[in-house]
CSV table of C-alpha atoms and ligand atoms in Angstrom, one decimal:
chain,number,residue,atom,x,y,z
A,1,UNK,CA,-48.9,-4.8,-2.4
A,2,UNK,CA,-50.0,-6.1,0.5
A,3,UNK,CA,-47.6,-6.7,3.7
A,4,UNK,CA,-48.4,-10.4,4.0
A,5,UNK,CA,-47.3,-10.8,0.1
A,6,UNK,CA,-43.7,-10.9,0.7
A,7,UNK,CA,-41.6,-13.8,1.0
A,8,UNK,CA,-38.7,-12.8,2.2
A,9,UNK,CA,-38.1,-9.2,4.6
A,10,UNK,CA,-34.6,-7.9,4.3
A,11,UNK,CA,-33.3,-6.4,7.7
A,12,UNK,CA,-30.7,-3.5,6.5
A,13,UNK,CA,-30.4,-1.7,3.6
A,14,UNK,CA,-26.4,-1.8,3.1
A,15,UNK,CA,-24.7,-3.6,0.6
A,16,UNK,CA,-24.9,-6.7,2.1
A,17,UNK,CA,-29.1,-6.3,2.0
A,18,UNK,CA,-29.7,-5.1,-1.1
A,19,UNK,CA,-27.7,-7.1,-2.6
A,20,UNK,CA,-29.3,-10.2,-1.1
A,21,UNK,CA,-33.2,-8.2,-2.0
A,22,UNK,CA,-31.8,-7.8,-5.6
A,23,UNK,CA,-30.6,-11.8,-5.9
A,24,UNK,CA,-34.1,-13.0,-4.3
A,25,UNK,CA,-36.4,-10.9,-6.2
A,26,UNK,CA,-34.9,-12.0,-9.6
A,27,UNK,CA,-35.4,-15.2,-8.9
A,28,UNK,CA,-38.8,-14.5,-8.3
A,29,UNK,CA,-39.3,-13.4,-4.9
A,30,UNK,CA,-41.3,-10.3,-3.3
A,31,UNK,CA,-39.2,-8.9,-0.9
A,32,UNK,CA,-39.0,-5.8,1.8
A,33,UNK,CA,-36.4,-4.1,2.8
A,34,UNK,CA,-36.3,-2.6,6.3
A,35,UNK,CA,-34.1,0.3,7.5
A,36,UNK,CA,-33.4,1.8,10.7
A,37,UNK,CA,-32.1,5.3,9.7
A,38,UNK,CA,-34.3,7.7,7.4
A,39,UNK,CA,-31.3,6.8,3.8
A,40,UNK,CA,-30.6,3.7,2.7
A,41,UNK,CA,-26.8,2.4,2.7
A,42,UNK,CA,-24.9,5.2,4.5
A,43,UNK,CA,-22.2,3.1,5.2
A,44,UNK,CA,-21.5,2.1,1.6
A,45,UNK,CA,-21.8,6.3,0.7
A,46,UNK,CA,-19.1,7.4,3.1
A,47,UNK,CA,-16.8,4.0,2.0
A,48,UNK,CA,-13.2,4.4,0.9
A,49,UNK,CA,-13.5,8.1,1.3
A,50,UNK,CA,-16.6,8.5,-0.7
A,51,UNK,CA,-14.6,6.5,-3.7
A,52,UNK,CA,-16.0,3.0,-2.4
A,53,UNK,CA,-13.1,0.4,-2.2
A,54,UNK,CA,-16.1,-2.1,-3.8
A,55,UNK,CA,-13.8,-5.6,-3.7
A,56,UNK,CA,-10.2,-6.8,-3.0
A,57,UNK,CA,-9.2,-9.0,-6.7
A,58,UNK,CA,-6.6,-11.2,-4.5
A,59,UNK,CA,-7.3,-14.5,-5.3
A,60,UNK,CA,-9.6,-16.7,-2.8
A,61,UNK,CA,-7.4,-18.2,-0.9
A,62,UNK,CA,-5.6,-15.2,0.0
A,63,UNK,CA,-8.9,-13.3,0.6
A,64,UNK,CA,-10.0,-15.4,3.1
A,65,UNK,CA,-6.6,-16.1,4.6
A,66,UNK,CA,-6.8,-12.1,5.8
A,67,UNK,CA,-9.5,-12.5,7.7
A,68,UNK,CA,-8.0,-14.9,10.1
A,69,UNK,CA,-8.9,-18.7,11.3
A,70,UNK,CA,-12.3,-17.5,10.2
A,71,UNK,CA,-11.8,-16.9,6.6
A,72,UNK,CA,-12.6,-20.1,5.6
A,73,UNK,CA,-16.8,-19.7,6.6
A,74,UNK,CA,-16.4,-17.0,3.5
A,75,UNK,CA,-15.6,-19.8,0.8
A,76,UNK,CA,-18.9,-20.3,-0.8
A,77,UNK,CA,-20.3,-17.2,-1.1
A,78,UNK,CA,-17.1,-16.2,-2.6
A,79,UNK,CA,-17.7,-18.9,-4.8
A,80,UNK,CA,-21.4,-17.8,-5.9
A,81,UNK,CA,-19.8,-14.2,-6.6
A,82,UNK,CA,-16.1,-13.3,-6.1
A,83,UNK,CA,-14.7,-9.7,-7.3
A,84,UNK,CA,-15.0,-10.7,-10.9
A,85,UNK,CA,-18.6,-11.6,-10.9
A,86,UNK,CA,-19.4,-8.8,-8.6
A,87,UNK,CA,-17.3,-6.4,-11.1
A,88,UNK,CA,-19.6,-7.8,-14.2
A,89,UNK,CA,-22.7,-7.2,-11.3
A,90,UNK,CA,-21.6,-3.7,-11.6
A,91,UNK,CA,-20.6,-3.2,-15.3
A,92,UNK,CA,-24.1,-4.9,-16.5
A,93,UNK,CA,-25.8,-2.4,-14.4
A,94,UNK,CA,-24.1,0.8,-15.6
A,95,UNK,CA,-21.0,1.0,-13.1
A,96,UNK,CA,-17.7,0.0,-14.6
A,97,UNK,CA,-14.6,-0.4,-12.3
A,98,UNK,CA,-11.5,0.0,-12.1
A,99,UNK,CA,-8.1,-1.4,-10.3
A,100,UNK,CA,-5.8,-0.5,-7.8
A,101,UNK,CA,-3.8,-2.7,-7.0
A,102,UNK,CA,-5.9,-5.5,-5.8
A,103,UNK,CA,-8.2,-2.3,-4.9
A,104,UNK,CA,-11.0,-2.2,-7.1
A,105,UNK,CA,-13.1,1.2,-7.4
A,106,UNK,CA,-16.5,2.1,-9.6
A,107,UNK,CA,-14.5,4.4,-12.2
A,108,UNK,CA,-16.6,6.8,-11.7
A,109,UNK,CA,-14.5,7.4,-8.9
A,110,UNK,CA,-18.0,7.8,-6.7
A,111,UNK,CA,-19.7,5.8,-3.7
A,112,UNK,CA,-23.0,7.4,-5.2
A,113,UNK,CA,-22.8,6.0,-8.5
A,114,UNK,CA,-22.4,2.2,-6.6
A,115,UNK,CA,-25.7,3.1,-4.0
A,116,UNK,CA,-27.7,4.5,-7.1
A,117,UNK,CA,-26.9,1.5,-9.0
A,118,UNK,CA,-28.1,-0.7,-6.6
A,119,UNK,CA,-31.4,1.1,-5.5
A,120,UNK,CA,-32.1,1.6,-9.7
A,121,UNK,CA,-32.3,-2.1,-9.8
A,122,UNK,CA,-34.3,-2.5,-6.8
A,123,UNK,CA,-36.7,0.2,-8.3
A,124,UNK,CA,-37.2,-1.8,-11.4
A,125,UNK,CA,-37.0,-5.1,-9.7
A,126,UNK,CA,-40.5,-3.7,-7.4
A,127,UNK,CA,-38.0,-4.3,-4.3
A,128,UNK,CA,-40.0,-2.2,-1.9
A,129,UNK,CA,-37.7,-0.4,0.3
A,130,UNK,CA,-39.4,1.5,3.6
A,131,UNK,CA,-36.8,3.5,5.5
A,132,UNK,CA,-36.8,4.8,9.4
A,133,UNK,CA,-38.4,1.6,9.8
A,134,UNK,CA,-36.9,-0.7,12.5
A,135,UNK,CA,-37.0,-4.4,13.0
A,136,UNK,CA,-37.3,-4.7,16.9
A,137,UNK,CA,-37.9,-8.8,17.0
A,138,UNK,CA,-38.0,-11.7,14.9
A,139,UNK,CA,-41.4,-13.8,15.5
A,140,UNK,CA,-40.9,-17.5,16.3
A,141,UNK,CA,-43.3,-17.8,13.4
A,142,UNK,CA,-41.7,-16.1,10.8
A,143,UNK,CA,-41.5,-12.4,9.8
A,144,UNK,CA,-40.7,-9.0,11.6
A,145,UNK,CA,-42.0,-7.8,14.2
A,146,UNK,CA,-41.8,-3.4,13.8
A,147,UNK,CA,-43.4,-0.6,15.5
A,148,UNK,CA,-46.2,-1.0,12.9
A,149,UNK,CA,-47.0,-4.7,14.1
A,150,UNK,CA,-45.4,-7.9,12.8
A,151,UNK,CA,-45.0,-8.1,9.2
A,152,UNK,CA,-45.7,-11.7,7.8
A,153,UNK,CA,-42.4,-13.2,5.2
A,154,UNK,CA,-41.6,-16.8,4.9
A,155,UNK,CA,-38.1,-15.9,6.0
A,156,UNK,CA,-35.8,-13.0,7.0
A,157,UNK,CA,-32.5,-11.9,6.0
A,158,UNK,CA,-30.4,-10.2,9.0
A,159,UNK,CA,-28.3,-7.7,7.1
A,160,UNK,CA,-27.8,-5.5,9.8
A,161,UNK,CA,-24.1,-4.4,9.8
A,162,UNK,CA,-21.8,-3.8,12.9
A,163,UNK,CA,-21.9,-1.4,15.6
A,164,UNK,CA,-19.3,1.4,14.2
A,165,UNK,CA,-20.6,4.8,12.9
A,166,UNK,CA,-23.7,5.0,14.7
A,167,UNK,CA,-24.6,8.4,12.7
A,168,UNK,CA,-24.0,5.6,9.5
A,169,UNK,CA,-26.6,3.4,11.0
A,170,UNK,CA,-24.2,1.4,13.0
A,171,UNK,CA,-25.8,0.0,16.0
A,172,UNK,CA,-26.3,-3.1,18.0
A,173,UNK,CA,-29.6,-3.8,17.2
A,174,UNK,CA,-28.9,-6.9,14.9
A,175,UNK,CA,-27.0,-8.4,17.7
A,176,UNK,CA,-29.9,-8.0,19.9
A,177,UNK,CA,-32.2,-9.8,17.1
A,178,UNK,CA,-30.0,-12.6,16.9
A,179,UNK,CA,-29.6,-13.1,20.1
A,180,UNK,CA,-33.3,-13.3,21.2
A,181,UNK,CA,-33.1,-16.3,18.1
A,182,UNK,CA,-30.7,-18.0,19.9
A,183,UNK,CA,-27.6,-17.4,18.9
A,184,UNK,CA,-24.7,-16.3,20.5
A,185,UNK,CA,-22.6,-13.0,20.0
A,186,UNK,CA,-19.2,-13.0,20.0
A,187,UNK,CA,-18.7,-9.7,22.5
A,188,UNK,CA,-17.7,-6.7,19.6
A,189,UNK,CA,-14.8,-4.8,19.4
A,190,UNK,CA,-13.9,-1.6,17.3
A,191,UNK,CA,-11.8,-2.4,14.6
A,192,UNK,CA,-10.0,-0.5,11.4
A,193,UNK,CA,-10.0,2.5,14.4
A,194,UNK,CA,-7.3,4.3,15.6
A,195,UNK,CA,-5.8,3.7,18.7
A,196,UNK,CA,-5.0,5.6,21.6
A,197,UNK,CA,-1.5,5.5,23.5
A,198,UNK,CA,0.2,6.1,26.4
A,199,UNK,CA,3.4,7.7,25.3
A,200,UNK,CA,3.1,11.6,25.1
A,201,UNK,CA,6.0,12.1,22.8
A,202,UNK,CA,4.3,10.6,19.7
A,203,UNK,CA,1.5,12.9,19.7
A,204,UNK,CA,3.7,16.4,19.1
A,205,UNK,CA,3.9,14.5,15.6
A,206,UNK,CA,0.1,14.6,15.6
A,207,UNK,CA,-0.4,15.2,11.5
A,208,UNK,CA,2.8,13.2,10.5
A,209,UNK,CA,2.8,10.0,8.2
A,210,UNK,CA,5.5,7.2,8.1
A,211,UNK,CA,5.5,4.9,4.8
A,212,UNK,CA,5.9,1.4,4.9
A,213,UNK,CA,6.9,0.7,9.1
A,214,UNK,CA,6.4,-2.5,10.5
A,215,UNK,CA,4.2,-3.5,13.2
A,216,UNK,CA,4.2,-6.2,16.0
A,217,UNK,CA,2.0,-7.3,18.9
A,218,UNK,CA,4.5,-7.5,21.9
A,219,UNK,CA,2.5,-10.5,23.4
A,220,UNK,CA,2.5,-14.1,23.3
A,221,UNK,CA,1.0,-15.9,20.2
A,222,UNK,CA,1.2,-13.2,17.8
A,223,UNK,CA,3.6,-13.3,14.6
A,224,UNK,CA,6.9,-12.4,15.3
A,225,UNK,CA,7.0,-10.6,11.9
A,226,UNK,CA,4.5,-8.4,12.0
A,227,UNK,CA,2.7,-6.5,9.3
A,228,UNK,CA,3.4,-3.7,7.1
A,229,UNK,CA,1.8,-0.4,6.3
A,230,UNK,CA,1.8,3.1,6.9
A,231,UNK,CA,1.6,4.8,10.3
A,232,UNK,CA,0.4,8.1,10.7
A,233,UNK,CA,0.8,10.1,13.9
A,234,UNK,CA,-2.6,11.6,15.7
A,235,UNK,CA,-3.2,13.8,18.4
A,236,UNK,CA,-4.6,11.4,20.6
A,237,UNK,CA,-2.4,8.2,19.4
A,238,UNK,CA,-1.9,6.4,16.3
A,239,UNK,CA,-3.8,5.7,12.8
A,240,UNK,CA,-2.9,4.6,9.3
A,241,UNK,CA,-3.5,1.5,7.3
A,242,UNK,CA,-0.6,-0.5,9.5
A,243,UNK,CA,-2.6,0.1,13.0
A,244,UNK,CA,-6.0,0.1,11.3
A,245,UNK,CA,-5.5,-3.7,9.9
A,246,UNK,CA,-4.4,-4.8,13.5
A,247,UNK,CA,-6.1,-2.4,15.5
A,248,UNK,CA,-9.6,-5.3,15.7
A,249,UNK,CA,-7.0,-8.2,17.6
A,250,UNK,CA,-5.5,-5.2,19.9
A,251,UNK,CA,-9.3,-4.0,21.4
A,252,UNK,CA,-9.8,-7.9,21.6
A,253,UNK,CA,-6.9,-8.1,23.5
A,254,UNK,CA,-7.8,-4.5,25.8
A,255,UNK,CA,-11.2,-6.0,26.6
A,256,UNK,CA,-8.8,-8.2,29.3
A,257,UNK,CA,-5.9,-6.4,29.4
A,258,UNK,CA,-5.0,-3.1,30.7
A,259,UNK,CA,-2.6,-2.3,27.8
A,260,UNK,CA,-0.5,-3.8,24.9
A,261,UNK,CA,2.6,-3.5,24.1
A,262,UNK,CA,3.6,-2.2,20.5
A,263,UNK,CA,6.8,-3.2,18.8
A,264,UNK,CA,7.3,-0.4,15.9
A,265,UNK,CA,10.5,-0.5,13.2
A,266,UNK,CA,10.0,2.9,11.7
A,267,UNK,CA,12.6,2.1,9.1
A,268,UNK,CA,12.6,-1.9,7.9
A,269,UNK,CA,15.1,-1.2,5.5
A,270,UNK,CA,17.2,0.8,7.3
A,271,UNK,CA,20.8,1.5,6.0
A,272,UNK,CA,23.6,2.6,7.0
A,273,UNK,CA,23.0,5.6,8.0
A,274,UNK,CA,25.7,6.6,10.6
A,275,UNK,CA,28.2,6.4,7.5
A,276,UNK,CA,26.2,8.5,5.5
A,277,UNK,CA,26.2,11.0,8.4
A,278,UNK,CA,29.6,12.5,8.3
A,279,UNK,CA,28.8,16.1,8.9
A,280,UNK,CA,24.9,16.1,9.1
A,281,UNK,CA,22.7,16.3,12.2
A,282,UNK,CA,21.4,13.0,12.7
A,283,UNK,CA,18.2,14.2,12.2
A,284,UNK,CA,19.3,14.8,8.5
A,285,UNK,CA,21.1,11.8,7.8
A,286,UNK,CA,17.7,9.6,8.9
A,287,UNK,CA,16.0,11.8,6.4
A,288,UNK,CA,16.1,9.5,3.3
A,289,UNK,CA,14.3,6.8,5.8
A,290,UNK,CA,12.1,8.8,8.3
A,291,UNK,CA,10.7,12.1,8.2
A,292,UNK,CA,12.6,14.9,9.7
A,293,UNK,CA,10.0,15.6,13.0
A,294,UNK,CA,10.1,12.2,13.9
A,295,UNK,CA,14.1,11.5,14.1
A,296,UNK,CA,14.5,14.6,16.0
A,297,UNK,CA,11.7,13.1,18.3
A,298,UNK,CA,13.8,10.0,18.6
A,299,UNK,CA,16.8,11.9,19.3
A,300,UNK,CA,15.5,13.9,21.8
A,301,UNK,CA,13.8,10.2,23.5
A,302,UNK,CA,17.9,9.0,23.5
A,303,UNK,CA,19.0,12.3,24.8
A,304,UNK,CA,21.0,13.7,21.6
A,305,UNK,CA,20.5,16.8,20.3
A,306,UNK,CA,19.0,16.6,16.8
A,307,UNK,CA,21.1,19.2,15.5
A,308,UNK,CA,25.1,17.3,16.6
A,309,UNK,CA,26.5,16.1,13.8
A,310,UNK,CA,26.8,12.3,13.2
A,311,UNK,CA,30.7,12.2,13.4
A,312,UNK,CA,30.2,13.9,17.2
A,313,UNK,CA,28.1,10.9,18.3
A,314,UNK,CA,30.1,7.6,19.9
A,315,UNK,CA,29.1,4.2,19.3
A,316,UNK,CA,26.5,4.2,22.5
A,317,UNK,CA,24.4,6.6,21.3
A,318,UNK,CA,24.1,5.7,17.7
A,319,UNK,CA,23.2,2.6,18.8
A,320,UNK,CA,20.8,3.6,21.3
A,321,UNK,CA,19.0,5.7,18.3
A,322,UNK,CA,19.4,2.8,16.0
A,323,UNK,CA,17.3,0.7,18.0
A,324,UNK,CA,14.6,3.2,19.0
A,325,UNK,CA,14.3,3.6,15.1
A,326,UNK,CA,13.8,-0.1,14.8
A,327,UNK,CA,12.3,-1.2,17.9
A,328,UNK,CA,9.9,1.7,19.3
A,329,UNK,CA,7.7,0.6,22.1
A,330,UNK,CA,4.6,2.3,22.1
A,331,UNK,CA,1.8,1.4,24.7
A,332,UNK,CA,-1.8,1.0,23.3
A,333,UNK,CA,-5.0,1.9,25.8
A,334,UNK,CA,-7.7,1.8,23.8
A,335,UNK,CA,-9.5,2.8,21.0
A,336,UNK,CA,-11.0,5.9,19.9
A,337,UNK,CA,-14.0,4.0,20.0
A,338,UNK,CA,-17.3,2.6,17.6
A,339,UNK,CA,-18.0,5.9,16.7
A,340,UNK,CA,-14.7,5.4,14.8
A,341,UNK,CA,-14.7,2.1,14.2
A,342,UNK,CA,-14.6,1.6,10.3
A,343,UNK,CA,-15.8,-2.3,10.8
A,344,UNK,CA,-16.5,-4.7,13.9
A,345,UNK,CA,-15.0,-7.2,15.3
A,346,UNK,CA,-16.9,-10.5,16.6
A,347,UNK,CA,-20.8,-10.4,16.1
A,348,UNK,CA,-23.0,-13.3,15.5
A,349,UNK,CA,-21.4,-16.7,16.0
A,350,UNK,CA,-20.1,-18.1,12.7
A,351,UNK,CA,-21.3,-22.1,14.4
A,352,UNK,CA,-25.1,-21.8,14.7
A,353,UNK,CA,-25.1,-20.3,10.5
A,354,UNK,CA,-25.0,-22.6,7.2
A,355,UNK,CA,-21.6,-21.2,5.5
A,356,UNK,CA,-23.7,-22.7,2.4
A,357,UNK,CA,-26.5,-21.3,2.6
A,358,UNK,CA,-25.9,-18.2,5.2
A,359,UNK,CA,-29.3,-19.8,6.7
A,360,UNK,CA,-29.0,-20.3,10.7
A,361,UNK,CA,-29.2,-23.9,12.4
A,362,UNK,CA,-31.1,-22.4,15.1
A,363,UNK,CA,-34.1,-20.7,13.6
A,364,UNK,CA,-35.1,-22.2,10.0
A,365,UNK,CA,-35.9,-19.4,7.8
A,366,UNK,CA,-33.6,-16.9,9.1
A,367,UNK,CA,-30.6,-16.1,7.5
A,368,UNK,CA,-27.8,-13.8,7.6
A,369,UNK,CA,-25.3,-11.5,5.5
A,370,UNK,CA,-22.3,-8.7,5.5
A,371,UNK,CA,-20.6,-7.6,9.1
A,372,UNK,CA,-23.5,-8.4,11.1
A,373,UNK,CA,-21.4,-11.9,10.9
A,374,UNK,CA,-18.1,-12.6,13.3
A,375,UNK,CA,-15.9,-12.1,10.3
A,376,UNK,CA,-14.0,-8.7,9.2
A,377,UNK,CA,-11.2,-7.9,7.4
A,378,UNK,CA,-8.5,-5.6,6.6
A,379,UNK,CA,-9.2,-2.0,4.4
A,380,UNK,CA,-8.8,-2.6,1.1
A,381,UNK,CA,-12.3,-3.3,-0.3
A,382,UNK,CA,-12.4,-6.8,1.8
A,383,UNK,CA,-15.3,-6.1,4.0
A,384,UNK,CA,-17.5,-4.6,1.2
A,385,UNK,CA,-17.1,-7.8,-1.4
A,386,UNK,CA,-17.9,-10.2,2.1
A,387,UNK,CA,-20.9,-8.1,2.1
A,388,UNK,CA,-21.7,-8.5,-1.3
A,389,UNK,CA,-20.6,-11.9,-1.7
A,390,UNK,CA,-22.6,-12.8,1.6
A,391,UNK,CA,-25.6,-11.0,0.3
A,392,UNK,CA,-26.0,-12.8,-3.2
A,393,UNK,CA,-25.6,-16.1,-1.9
A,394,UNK,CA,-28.0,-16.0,1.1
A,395,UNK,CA,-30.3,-13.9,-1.7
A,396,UNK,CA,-29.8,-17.1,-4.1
A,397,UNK,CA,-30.4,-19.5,-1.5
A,398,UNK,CA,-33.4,-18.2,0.4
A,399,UNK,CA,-35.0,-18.1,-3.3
A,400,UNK,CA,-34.2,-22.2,-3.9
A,401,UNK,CA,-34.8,-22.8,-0.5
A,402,UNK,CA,-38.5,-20.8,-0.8
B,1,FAD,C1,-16.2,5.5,7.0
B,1,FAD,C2,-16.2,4.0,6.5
B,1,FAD,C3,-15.5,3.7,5.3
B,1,FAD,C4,-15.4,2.4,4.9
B,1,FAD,N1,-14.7,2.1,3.7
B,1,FAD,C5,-14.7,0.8,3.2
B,1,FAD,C6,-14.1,0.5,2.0
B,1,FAD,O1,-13.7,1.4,1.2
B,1,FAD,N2,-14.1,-0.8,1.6
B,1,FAD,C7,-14.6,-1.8,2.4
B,1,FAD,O2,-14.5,-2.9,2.0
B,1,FAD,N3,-15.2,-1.5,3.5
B,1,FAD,C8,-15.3,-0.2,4.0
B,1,FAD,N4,-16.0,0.1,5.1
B,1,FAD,C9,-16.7,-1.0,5.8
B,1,FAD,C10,-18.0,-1.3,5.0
B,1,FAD,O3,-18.7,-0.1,4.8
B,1,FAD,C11,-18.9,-2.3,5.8
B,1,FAD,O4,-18.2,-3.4,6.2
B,1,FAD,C12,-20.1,-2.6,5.0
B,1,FAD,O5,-20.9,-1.5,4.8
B,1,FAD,C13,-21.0,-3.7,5.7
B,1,FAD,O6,-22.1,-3.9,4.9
B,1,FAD,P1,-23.4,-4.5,5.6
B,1,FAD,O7,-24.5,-4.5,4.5
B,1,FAD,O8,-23.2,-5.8,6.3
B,1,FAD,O9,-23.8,-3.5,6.8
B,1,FAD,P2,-24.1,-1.9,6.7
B,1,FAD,O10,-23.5,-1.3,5.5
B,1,FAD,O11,-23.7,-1.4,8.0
B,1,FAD,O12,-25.7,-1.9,6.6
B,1,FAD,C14,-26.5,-2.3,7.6
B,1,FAD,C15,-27.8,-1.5,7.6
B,1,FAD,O13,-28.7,-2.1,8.5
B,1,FAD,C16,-29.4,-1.1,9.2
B,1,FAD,N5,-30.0,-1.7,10.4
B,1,FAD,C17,-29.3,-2.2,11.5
B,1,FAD,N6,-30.2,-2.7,12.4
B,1,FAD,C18,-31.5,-2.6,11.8
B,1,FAD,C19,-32.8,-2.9,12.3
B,1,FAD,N7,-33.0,-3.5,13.5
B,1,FAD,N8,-33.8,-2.6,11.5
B,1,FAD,C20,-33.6,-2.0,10.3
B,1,FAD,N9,-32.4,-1.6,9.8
B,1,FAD,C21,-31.3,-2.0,10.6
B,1,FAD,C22,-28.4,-0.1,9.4
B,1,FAD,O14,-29.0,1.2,9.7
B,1,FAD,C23,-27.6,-0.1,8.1
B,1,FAD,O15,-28.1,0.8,7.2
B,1,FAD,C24,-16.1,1.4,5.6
B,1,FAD,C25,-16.8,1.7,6.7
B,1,FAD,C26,-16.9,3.0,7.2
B,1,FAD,C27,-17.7,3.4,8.4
């Protein structure tokens, strides 16, 4: 086949692109994929632990409402293929999944088994995939512009991820493309990373997990109530699902500020604990709400002794523990960084792009998909059906558009 043949050249080869390859071609189209690292869709191989969270079943409304003020851009591509079309995607091509929740997983329990999937169909589509191959400009008059001289397409789909993982293929070379197109980036941020804090004591519990606390933002204009999830202790600060989900709007806020303040109930449902005390340390009597190590670090931050018994404790310093169970302030610094960062927050400007067609209003032809986009969401298999979702529509419409 020859290069000028194609009509449309992917940029990325992660769910998001090959997906959108798979839609075009179809419908008819010849299409190229380009991609930067020498495998396609490492991202999607190392997702959900290697068992690929694939799509979130909450309905739409409640999808979008997840990923913020932004959610709403998402509508109709969810529209062209929400989780249950992208589940019967799957099925018809050899992949049936399974639920979790709202979690949804190929039941073969395996990222592979998603990645093969995908490149089987693009083998027997003629999808031409050519790997450590990257797109380093975007031609005012159409196609991509690589170290092997511009390659002629009637349009271009910018699949190219977000920064995080760099040895995953994250990077900020889609920014870069967009950019020199006109459009504006909204400055990225690590997010679903762990954070780093300022607090020594927490790290001692380096290893330790705490189900269900609750988290709140101790600044101005964030929701007094907080969110919910599991914490878990690390060496250098603090991980889990409950600082993952937040941790994108904290390294917004630590681009301006030098630290932000953490407001941690270890124990929402907290009972009555100094009456169940009697004769137990008080570092047994929290046991059926907080694990052991960490209510002997709390006693020790009130200056008890773990091992006196709740009876020997007045009013003061029961109270004083009480509230360092329910109101912890711990002091976030940073990040550990992109190289950590599961997904990115900000990217290319959701008001120069088509939430219709994905197509941008800058540079006709061009269109984008997946977390290359300002939009990213919470774990649970929401930033993997945006890239899918994303991917098939854009796929659909550079095909009717073509
Ligand atoms: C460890 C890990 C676990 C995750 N687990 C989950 C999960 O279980 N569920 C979930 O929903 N999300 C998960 N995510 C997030 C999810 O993987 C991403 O949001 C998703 O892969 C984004 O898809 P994408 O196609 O937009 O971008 P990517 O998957 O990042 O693919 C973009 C591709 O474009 C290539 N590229 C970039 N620039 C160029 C260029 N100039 N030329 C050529 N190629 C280029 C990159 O090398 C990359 O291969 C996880 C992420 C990580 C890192």
């Amino acid at each position: 086949m020859k290069r000028s043949s194609f009509d449309l050249i992917v940029v990325g080869s992660g769910p998001a692109g090959l997906m959108g390859a798979i839609a075009a071609t179809r419908s008819g189209l010849r299409v190229l994929v380009l991609e930067r690292m020498p495998k396609t869709g490492l991202k999607l191989l190392a997702s959900g632990g290697g068992r690929c969270n694939l799509c979130n079943t909450l309905p739409h409304e409640e999808f979008m409402a997840v990923f913020g003020r932004q959610g709403r851009f998402m509508q109709p591509a969810l529209r062209a293929m929400g989780s249950s079309k992208l589940r019967e995607f799957f099925q018809a091509l050899g992949v049936p999944t399974q639920e979790e929740g709202h979690k949804v997983f190929p039941a073969s329990g395996s990222a592979e088994s998603v990645l093969d999937a995908l490149l089987k169909e693009c083998r027997k589509l003629n999808v031409e995939i050519r790997t450590s191959l990257e797109a380093v400009a975007l031609p005012k008059e159409g196609g991509v512009k690589t170290a092997e001289g511009v390659m002629p397409s009637k349009a271009v789909l910018l699949a190219t991820g977000g920064k995080g993982y760099a040895a995953l293929g994250g990077s900020a070379s889609g920014y870069g493309l967009a950019h020199r197109a006109g459009h504006k980036i909204v400055d990225p941020v690590p997010a679903d990373v762990p954070l780093l804090i300022e607090e020594r004591w927490p790290k001692e519990l380096a290893g330790i997990a705490v189900p269900n606390v609750n988290l709140r933002i101790g600044l101005k204009g964030f929701p007094k109530a907080g969110t919910f999830g599991d914490l878990l202790f690390t060496h250098q600060g603090i991980s889990g699902p409950v600082i993952l989900n937040s941790s994108g709007l904290i390294s917004e806020k630590l681009q301006r500020l030098e630290t932000v303040p953490l407001v941690i109930d270890f124990a929402p449902d907290l009972g009555n604990w100094r009456k169940a005390g009697g004769n137990k340390s008080a570092a047994n009597a929290l046991r059926p709400w907080i694990p052991a190590a960490l209510a002997k670090a709390l006693c020790q931050l009130c200056g008890i002794n773990p091992d006196a018994t709740v009876s020997s404790l007045g009013a003061k310093q029961t109270d004083a523990l009480t509230e360092q169970i329910t109101r912890s302030t711990l002091t976030a610094t940073g990040s550990e960084g992109f190289n950590k960062a599961m997904v990115t927050h900000g990217g290319i400007d959701l008001k120069d792009v088509d939430p219709n067609t994905l197509e941008s209003k800058l540079q006709p032809g061009l269109y984008f998909a997946g977390e290359a986009l300002n939009l990213d969401g919470p774990c649970g298999g929401f930033n993997l059906q945006w890239a899918f979702s994303s991917g098939h529509l854009a796929g659909q419409c550079i095909s009717e558009a073509l």
